[in-house]
XYZ file of C-alpha atoms in Angstrom:
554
model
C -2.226 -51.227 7.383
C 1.068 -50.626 8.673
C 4.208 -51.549 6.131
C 7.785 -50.977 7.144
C 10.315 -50.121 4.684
C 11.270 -53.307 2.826
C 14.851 -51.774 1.290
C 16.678 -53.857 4.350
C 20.351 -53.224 4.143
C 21.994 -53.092 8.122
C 21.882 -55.544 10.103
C 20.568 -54.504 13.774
C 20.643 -56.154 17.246
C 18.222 -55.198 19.537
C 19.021 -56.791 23.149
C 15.773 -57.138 25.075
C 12.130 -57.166 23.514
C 10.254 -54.831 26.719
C 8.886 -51.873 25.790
C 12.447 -50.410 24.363
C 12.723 -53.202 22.182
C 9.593 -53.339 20.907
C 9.888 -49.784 19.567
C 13.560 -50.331 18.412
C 12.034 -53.107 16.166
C 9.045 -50.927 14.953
C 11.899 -48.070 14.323
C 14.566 -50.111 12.570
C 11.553 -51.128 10.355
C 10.727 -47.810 9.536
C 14.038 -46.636 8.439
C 15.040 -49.896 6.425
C 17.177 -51.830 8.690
C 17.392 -55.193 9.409
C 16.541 -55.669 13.077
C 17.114 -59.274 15.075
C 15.702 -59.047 18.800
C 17.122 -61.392 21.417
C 15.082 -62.068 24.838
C 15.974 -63.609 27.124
C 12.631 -65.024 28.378
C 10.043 -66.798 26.227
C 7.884 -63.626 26.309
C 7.679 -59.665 25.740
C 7.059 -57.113 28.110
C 10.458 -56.788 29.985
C 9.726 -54.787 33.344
C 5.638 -55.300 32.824
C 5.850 -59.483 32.683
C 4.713 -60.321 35.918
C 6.040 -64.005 37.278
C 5.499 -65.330 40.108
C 9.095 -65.934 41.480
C 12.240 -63.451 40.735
C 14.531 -64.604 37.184
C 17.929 -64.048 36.925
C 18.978 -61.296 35.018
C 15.243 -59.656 34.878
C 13.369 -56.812 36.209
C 10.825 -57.956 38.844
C 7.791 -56.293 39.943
C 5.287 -57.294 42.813
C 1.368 -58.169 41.874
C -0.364 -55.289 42.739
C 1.912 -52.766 40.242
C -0.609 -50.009 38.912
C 1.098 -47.275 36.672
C 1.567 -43.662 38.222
C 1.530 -42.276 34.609
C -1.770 -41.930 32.360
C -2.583 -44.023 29.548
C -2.742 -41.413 26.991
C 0.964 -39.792 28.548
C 2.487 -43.169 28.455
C 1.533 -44.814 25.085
C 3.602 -45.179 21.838
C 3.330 -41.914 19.689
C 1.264 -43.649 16.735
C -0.647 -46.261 19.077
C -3.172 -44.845 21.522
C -4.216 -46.904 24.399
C -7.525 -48.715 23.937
C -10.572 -46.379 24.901
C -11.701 -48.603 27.421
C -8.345 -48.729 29.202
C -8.593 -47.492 32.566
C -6.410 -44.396 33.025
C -3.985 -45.849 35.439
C -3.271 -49.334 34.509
C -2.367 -52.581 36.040
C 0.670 -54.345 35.034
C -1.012 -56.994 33.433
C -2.848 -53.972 31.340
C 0.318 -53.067 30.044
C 1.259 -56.012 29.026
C -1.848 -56.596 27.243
C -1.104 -53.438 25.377
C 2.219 -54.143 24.015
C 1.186 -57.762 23.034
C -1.104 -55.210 20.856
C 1.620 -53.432 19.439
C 3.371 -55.931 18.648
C 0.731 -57.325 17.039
C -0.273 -53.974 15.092
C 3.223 -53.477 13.475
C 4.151 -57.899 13.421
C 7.061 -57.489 15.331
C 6.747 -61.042 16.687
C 8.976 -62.547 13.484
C 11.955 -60.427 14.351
C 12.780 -61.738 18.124
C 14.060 -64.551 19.399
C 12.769 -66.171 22.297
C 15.005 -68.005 25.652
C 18.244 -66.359 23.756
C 20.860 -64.992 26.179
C 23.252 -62.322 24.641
C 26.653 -63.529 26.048
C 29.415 -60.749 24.700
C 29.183 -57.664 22.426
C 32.631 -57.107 21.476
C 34.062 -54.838 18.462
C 34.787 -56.479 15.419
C 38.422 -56.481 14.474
C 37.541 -53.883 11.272
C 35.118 -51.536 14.122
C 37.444 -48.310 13.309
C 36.119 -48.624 9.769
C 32.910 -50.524 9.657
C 31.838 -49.775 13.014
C 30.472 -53.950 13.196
C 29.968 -56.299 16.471
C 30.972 -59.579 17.162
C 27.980 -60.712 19.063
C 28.095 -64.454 21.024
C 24.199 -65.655 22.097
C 23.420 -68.467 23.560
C 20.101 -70.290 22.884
C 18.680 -73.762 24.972
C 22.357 -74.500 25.775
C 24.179 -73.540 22.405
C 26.388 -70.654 22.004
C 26.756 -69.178 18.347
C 28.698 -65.823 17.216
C 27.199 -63.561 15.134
C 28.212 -60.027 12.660
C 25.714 -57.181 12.990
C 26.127 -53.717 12.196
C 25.003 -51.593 15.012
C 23.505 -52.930 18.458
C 20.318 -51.025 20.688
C 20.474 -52.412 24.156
C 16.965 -52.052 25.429
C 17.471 -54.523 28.761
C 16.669 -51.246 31.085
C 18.110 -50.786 34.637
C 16.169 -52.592 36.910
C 18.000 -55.566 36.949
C 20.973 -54.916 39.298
C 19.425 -54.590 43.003
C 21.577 -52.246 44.653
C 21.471 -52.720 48.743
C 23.814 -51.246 50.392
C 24.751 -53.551 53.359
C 28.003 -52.045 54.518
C 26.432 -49.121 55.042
C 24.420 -50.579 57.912
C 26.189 -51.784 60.795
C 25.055 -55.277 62.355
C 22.933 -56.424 59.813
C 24.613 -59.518 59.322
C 23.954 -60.595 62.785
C 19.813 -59.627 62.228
C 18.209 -62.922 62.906
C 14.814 -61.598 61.049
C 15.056 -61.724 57.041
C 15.880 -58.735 54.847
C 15.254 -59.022 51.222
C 15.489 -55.907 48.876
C 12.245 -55.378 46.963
C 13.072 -57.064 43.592
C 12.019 -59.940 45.495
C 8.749 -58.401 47.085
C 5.986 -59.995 45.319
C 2.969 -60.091 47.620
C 1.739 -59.055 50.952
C 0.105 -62.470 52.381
C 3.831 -63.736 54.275
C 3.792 -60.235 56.215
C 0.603 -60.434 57.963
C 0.826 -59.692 61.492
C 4.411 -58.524 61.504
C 7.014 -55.882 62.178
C 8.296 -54.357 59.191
C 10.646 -52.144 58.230
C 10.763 -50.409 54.832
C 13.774 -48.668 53.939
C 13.385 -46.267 51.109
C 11.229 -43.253 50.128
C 10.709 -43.972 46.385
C 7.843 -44.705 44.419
C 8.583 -49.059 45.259
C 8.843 -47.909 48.817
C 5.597 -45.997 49.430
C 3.744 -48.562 47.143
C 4.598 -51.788 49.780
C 4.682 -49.685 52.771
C 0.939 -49.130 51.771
C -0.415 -52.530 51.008
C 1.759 -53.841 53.957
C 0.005 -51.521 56.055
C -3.009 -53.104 56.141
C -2.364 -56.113 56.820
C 1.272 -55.967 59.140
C 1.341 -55.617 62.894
C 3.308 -52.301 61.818
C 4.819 -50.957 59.265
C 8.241 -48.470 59.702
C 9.342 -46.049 56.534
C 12.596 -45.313 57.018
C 14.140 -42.589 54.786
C 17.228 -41.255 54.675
C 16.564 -37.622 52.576
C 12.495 -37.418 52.653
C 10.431 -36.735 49.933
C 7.623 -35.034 48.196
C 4.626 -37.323 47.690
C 1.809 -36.345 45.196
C -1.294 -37.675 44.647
C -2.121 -39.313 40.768
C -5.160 -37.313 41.061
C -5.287 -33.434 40.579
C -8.057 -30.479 40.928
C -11.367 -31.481 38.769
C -9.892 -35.388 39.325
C -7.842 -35.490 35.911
C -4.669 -37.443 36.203
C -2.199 -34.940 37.585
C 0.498 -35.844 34.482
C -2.016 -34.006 32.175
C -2.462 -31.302 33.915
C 0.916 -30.633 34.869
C 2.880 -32.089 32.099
C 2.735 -28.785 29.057
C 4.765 -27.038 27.133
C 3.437 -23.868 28.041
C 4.546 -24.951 31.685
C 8.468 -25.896 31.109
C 8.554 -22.620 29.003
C 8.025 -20.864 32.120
C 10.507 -22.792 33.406
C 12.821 -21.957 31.474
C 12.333 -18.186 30.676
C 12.194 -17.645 34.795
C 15.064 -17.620 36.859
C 16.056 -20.844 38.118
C 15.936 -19.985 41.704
C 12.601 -18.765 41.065
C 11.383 -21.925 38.566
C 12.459 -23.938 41.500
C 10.597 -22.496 44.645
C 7.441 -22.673 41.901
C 8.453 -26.600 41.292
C 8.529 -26.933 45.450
C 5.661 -25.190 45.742
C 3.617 -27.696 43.588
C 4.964 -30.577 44.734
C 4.508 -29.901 48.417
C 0.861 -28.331 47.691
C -0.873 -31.827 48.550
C -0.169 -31.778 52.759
C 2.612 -30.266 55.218
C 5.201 -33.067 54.699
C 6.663 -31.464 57.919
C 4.188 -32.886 59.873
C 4.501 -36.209 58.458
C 7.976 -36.838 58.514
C 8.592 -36.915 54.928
C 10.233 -33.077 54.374
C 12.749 -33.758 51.672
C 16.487 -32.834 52.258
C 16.606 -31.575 48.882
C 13.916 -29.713 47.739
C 13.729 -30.534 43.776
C 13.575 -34.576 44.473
C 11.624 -36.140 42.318
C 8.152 -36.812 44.177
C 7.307 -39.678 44.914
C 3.593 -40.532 44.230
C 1.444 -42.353 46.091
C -2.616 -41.659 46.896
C -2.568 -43.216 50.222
C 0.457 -42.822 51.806
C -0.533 -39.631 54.083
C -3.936 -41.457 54.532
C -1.831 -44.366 56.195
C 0.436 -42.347 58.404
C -2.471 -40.635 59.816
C -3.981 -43.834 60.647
C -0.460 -44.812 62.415
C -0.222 -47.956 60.582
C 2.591 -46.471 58.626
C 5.550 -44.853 61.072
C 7.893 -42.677 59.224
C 11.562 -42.939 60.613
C 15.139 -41.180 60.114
C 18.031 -43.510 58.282
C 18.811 -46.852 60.370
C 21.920 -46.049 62.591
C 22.792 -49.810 62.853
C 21.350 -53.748 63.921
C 20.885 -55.516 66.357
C 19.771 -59.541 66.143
C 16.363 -58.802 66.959
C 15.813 -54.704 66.154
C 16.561 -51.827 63.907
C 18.089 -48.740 65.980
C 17.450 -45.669 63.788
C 19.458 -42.342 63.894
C 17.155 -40.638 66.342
C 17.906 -43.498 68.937
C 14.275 -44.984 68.827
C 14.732 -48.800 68.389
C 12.467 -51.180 67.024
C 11.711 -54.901 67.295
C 11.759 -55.942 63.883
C 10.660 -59.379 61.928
C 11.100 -58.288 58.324
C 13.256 -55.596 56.600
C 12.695 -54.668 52.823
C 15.064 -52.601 50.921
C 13.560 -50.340 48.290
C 17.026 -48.983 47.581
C 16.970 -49.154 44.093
C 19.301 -50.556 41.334
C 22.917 -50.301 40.084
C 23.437 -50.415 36.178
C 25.230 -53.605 34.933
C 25.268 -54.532 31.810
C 27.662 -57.444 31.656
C 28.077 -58.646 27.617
C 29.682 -55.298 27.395
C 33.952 -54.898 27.981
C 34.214 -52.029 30.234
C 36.472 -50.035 27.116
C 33.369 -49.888 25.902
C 31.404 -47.988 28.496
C 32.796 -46.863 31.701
C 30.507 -46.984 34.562
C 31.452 -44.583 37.276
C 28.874 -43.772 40.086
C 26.471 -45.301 38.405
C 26.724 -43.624 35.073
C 27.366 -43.499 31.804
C 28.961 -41.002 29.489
C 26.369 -41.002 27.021
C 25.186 -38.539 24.484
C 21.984 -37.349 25.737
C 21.441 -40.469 27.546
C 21.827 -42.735 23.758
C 25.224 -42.650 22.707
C 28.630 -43.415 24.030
C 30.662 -40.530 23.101
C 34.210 -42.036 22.329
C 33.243 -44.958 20.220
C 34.893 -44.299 16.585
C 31.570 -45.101 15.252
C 28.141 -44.635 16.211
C 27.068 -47.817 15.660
C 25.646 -48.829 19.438
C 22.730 -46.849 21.323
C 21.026 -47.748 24.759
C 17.471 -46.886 24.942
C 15.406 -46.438 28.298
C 18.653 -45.230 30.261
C 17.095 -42.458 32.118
C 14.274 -41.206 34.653
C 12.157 -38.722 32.834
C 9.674 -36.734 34.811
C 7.515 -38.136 32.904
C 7.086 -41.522 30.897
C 8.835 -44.294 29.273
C 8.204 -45.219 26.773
C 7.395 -42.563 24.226
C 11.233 -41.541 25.490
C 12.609 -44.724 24.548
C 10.586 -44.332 20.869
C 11.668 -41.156 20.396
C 15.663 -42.270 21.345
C 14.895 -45.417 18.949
C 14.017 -43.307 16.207
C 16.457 -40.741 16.407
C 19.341 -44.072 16.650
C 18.218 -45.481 13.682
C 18.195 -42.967 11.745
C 22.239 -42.241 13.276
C 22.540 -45.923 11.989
C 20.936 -45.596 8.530
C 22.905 -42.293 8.009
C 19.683 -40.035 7.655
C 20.878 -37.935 10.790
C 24.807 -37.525 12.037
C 26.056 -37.094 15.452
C 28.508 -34.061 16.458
C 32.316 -34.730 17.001
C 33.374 -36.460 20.342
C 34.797 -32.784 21.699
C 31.264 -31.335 21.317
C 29.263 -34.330 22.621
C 31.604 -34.056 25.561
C 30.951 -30.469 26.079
C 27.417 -31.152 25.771
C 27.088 -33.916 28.614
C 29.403 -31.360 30.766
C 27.487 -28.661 30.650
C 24.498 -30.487 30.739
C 25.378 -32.713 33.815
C 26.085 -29.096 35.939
C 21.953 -27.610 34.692
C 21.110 -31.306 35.930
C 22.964 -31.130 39.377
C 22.001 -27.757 39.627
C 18.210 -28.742 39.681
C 18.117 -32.453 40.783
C 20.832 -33.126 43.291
C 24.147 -35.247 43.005
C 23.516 -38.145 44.688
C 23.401 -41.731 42.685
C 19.556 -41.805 41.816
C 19.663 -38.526 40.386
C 22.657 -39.162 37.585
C 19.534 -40.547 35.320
C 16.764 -37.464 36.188
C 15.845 -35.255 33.981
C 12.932 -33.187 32.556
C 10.953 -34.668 30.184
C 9.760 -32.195 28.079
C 12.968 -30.609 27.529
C 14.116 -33.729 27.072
C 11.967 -35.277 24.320
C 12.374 -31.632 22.230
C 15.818 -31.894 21.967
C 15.646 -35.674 20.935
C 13.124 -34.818 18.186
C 14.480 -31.672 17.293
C 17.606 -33.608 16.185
C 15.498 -36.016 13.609
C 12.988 -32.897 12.797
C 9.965 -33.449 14.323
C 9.292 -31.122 17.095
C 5.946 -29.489 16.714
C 6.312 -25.797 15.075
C 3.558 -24.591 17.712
C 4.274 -20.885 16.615
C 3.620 -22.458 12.911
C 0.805 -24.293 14.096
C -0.891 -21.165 15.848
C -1.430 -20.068 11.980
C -1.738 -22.600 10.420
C -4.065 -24.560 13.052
C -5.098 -22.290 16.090
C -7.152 -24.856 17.535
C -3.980 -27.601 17.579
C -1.541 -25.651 17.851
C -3.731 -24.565 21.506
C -3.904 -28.089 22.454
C -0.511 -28.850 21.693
C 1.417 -25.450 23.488
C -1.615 -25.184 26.197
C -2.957 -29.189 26.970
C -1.750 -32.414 28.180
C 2.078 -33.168 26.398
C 0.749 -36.723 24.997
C 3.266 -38.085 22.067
C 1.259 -37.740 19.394
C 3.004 -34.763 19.217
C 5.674 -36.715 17.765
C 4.172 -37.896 14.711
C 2.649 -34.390 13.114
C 5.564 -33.467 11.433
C 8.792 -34.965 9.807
C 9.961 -38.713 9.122
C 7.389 -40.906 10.482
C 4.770 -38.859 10.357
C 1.328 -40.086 11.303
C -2.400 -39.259 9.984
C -4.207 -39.732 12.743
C -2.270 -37.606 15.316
C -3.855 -34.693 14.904
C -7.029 -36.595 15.373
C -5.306 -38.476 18.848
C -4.578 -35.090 19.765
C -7.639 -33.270 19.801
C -9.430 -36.387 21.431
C -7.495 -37.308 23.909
C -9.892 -36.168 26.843
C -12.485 -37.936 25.736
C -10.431 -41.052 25.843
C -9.404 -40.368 29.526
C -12.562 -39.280 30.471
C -14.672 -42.190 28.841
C -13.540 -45.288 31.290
C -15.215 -43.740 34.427
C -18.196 -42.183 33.151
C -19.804 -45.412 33.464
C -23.012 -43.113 35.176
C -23.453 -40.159 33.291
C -26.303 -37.716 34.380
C -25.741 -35.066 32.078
C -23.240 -33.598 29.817
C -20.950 -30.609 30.842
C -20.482 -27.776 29.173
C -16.923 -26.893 27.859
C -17.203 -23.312 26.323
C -17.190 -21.457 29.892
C -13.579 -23.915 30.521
C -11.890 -22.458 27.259
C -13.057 -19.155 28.160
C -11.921 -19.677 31.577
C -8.617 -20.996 30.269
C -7.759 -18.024 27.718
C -8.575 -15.624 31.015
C -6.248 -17.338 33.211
C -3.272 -18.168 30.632
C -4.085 -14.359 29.465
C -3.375 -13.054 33.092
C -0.045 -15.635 33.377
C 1.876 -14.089 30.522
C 1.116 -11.056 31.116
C 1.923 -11.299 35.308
C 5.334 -13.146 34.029
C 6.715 -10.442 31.203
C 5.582 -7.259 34.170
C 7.314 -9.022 36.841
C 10.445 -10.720 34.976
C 12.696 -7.690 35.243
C 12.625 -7.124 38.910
C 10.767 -7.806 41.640
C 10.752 -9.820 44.662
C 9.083 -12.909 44.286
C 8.233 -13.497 48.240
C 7.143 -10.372 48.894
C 4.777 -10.479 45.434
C 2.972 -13.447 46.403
C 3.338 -14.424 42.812
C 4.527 -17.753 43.631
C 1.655 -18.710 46.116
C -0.963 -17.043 42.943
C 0.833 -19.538 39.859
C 1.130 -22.181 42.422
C -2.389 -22.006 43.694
C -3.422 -21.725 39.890
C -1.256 -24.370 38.080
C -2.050 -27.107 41.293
């Protein structure tokens, strides 16, 4: 039975009760704060509540959303996913799940429902209390209120960004654009011309179900993009077999021209994107991943094109002078960052960014008193990110962990914004991207509880192999440290059989495992030892090492 810390002291406002919020709740609990939870809607879920029509001020998805991370990668770090869970879910799935969590850890009493937050503002003592004035309005009334430290958890996906002036004459298109906030189903688009502009994860989703039902569908892209399949050698979700420590330690310890032409190798592995239109500009992009995209192109129901050159009232002329008769146009162009209850002397937004403190703090506030969770693209998922940044912010809050001076936390985002170019590009989707391993052991290494694997290797060979070697889940999170949980180690060392359970629903016969370790210590064996012979010098093309640890980790 779970019971939070009842020694309540600071008062906390949590803005938004998704899956950030949630968490921040669950976390202020834990470390004796005072949380209050303001939604907007008259529901949880944020992102993963599905309506029928678009609200103001919310993220909107369309009805046929399936998650392109795992259950058991995506899940709360001391909440598995139901057994029974299939391993990609549908939205409604997720939402399911965190009505469970919320359930689990009663966080219903602590937010209030169809209650707009209207103005965070510092209170006139902030330089020594570090306070906030904050003005909500609920059914039509408007109250102020005194907290001690705000979490903004209303994500980014609010904002649509759509870049009109960048495309000549399409104010004079006669067909309707829309961007794809508003995309909800496929049943209007039957039978007609459509163009999709975009290459990300939105775009290759509705180009798809459009496909089969549209007269044609056009991709239009301006850089490309990798595309990889959820599904990777044996059929395990590709997340767990990709996303290891053991992996972004190689990363790291290689060279990063090297790490990278390893990362492009993957990525590109599934098909020649070449030959499909889809080569990405830049070569680390963060795939995009789709199972049936390729199968659609080949079928010609899905046209890939350059970037639209400009309008006309009927057509779409694209850069390589093909035009197109058009009815439809659909923007997957993503979103721009607003957050509008803030004064901008409070954060600066500048190319759509933030000068945060690994992606949590503002760095010139005189007192740490305000986070934002869920402000960043992991390669990898949400939400155990946003619990991890929610427990390492309350525990800034409740003065169990301190942040460095402004100077150093400047220094910090510098020198990690030039790695960050340096791998993922510079262009506005990018400024969130980052890895999220790396990521999620430097947020837990700041509270103490990143797994000691070279501790656990003694201590606990056979968990300290699934940590270091298997799937990164996030029960990683809770083995060690404040918040540690008792049945991690257990969630750890079970979490195949979870995966694999949902779609053995015809089993024949068991398989054996004890050739797959064996197989596994004779491979990993041969990887160290090719890396530490080769490391000092040689040339990687003419090797053929990156084709061999390509071909392997694939």
């Amino acid at each position: 039975m779970y019971t939070p810390n009842v020694t309540m002291s600071k008062r906390v406002a949590i803005i938004g009760a998704g899956c950030s919020g949630l968490t921040a709740i669950k976390c202020c609990l834990e470390e004796g704060l005072e949380p209050t939870c303001f939604e907007q809607s008259d529901g949880i879920g944020g992102l993963w509540r599905f309506t029928e029509t678009v609200e103001e001020d919310r993220a909107s998805i369309y009805k046929s959303v399936f998650t392109n991370t795992s259950k058991e990668m995506m899940g709360y770090s001391d909440f598995p996913m139901p057994e029974d869970f299939p391993v990609f879910l549908h939205h409604s799935r997720i939402l399911e799940y965190l009505h469970l969590y919320a359930e689990h850890f009663s966080l219903y009493k602590y937010i209030t429902f169809q209650t707009k937050v209207c103005s965070v503002k510092q209170h006139p003592d902030f330089a020594k209390t570090g306070k906030w004035n904050i003005q909500i309005e609920h059914k039509g009334n408007r109250k102020m209120d005194i907290f001690d430290a705000v979490i903004v958890c209303n994500g980014h996906y609010n904002e649509p960004y759509l870049p009109s002036d960048c495309f000549a004459g399409l104010e004079n298109f006669k067909g309707r654009h829309i961007h794809s906030r508003s995309y909800k189903t496929y049943e209007e688009y039957r039978g007609k011309t459509v163009v999709v502009v975009g290459t990300g994860n939105s775009a290759g989703d509705i180009s798809v179900e459009l496909s089969h039902i549209a007269k044609q569908v056009y991709l239009s892209t301006r850089h490309g993009s990798w595309v990889v399949s959820r599904i990777s050698r044996g059929g395990f979700p590709i997340d767990m077999t990709v996303s290891r420590r053991y992996t972004m330690w190689i990363k790291n310890v290689l060279p990063r021209s090297l790490a990278a032409k390893i990362s492009e190798k993957i990525m590109s592995s599934w098909f020649h994107h070449s030959n499909f239109g889809l080569e990405p500009k830049f070569r680390l992009k963060h795939p995009t991943v789709n199972d049936y995209l390729p199968s659609q192109i080949l079928q010609g129901s899905i046209k890939v094109k350059p970037d639209i050159k400009s309008f006309s009232e009927t057509s779409v002329i694209f850069e390589d002078g093909t035009v197109v008769d058009a009815d439809e146009i659909i923007f997957a162009t993503g979103y721009s960052l607003k957050y509008p209850f803030l004064d901008d002397d409070i954060i600066k937004l500048q190319n759509n960014d933030i000068s945060l403190y690994k992606y949590v703090f503002p760095i010139y506030l005189e007192k740490p008193t305000l986070a934002f969770l869920g402000l960043v693209q992991p390669l990898g998922p949400i939400m155990p990110t946003a619990e991890i940044q929610a427990r390492w912010a309350t525990r800034v809050f409740n003065g169990a962990a301190e942040l460095p001076s402004a100077k150093k936390m400047e220094n910090y985002c510098m020198k990690g914004k030039d790695r960050k170019n340096k791998w993922f590009g510079t262009g506005r989707t990018q400024v969130l991207q980052t890895h999220y391993i790396d990521y999620i052991s430097d947020i837990s290494s700041e509270i103490g509880v990143h797994p000691n694997t070279i501790y656990l290797f003694f201590t606990d060979p056979r968990l300290a192999w699934h940590v270091f070697f298997g799937p990164c889940t996030p029960y990683q999170l809770r083995l060690k440290g404040p918040g540690k949980w008792s049945g991690a180690r257990n969630a750890i060392l079970t979490q195949w059989d979870r995966t694999i359970k949902p779609t053995r629903t015809r089993v024949l016969h068991e398989h054996p495992k004890s050739w797959l370790n064996i197989r596994r210590l004779l491979v990993i064996g041969s990887l160290f030892s090719a890396i530490w012979l080769t490391k000092a010098s040689f040339n990687a093309e003419k090797s053929g090492f990156i084709e061999w640890i390509t071909s392997w980790a694939s």
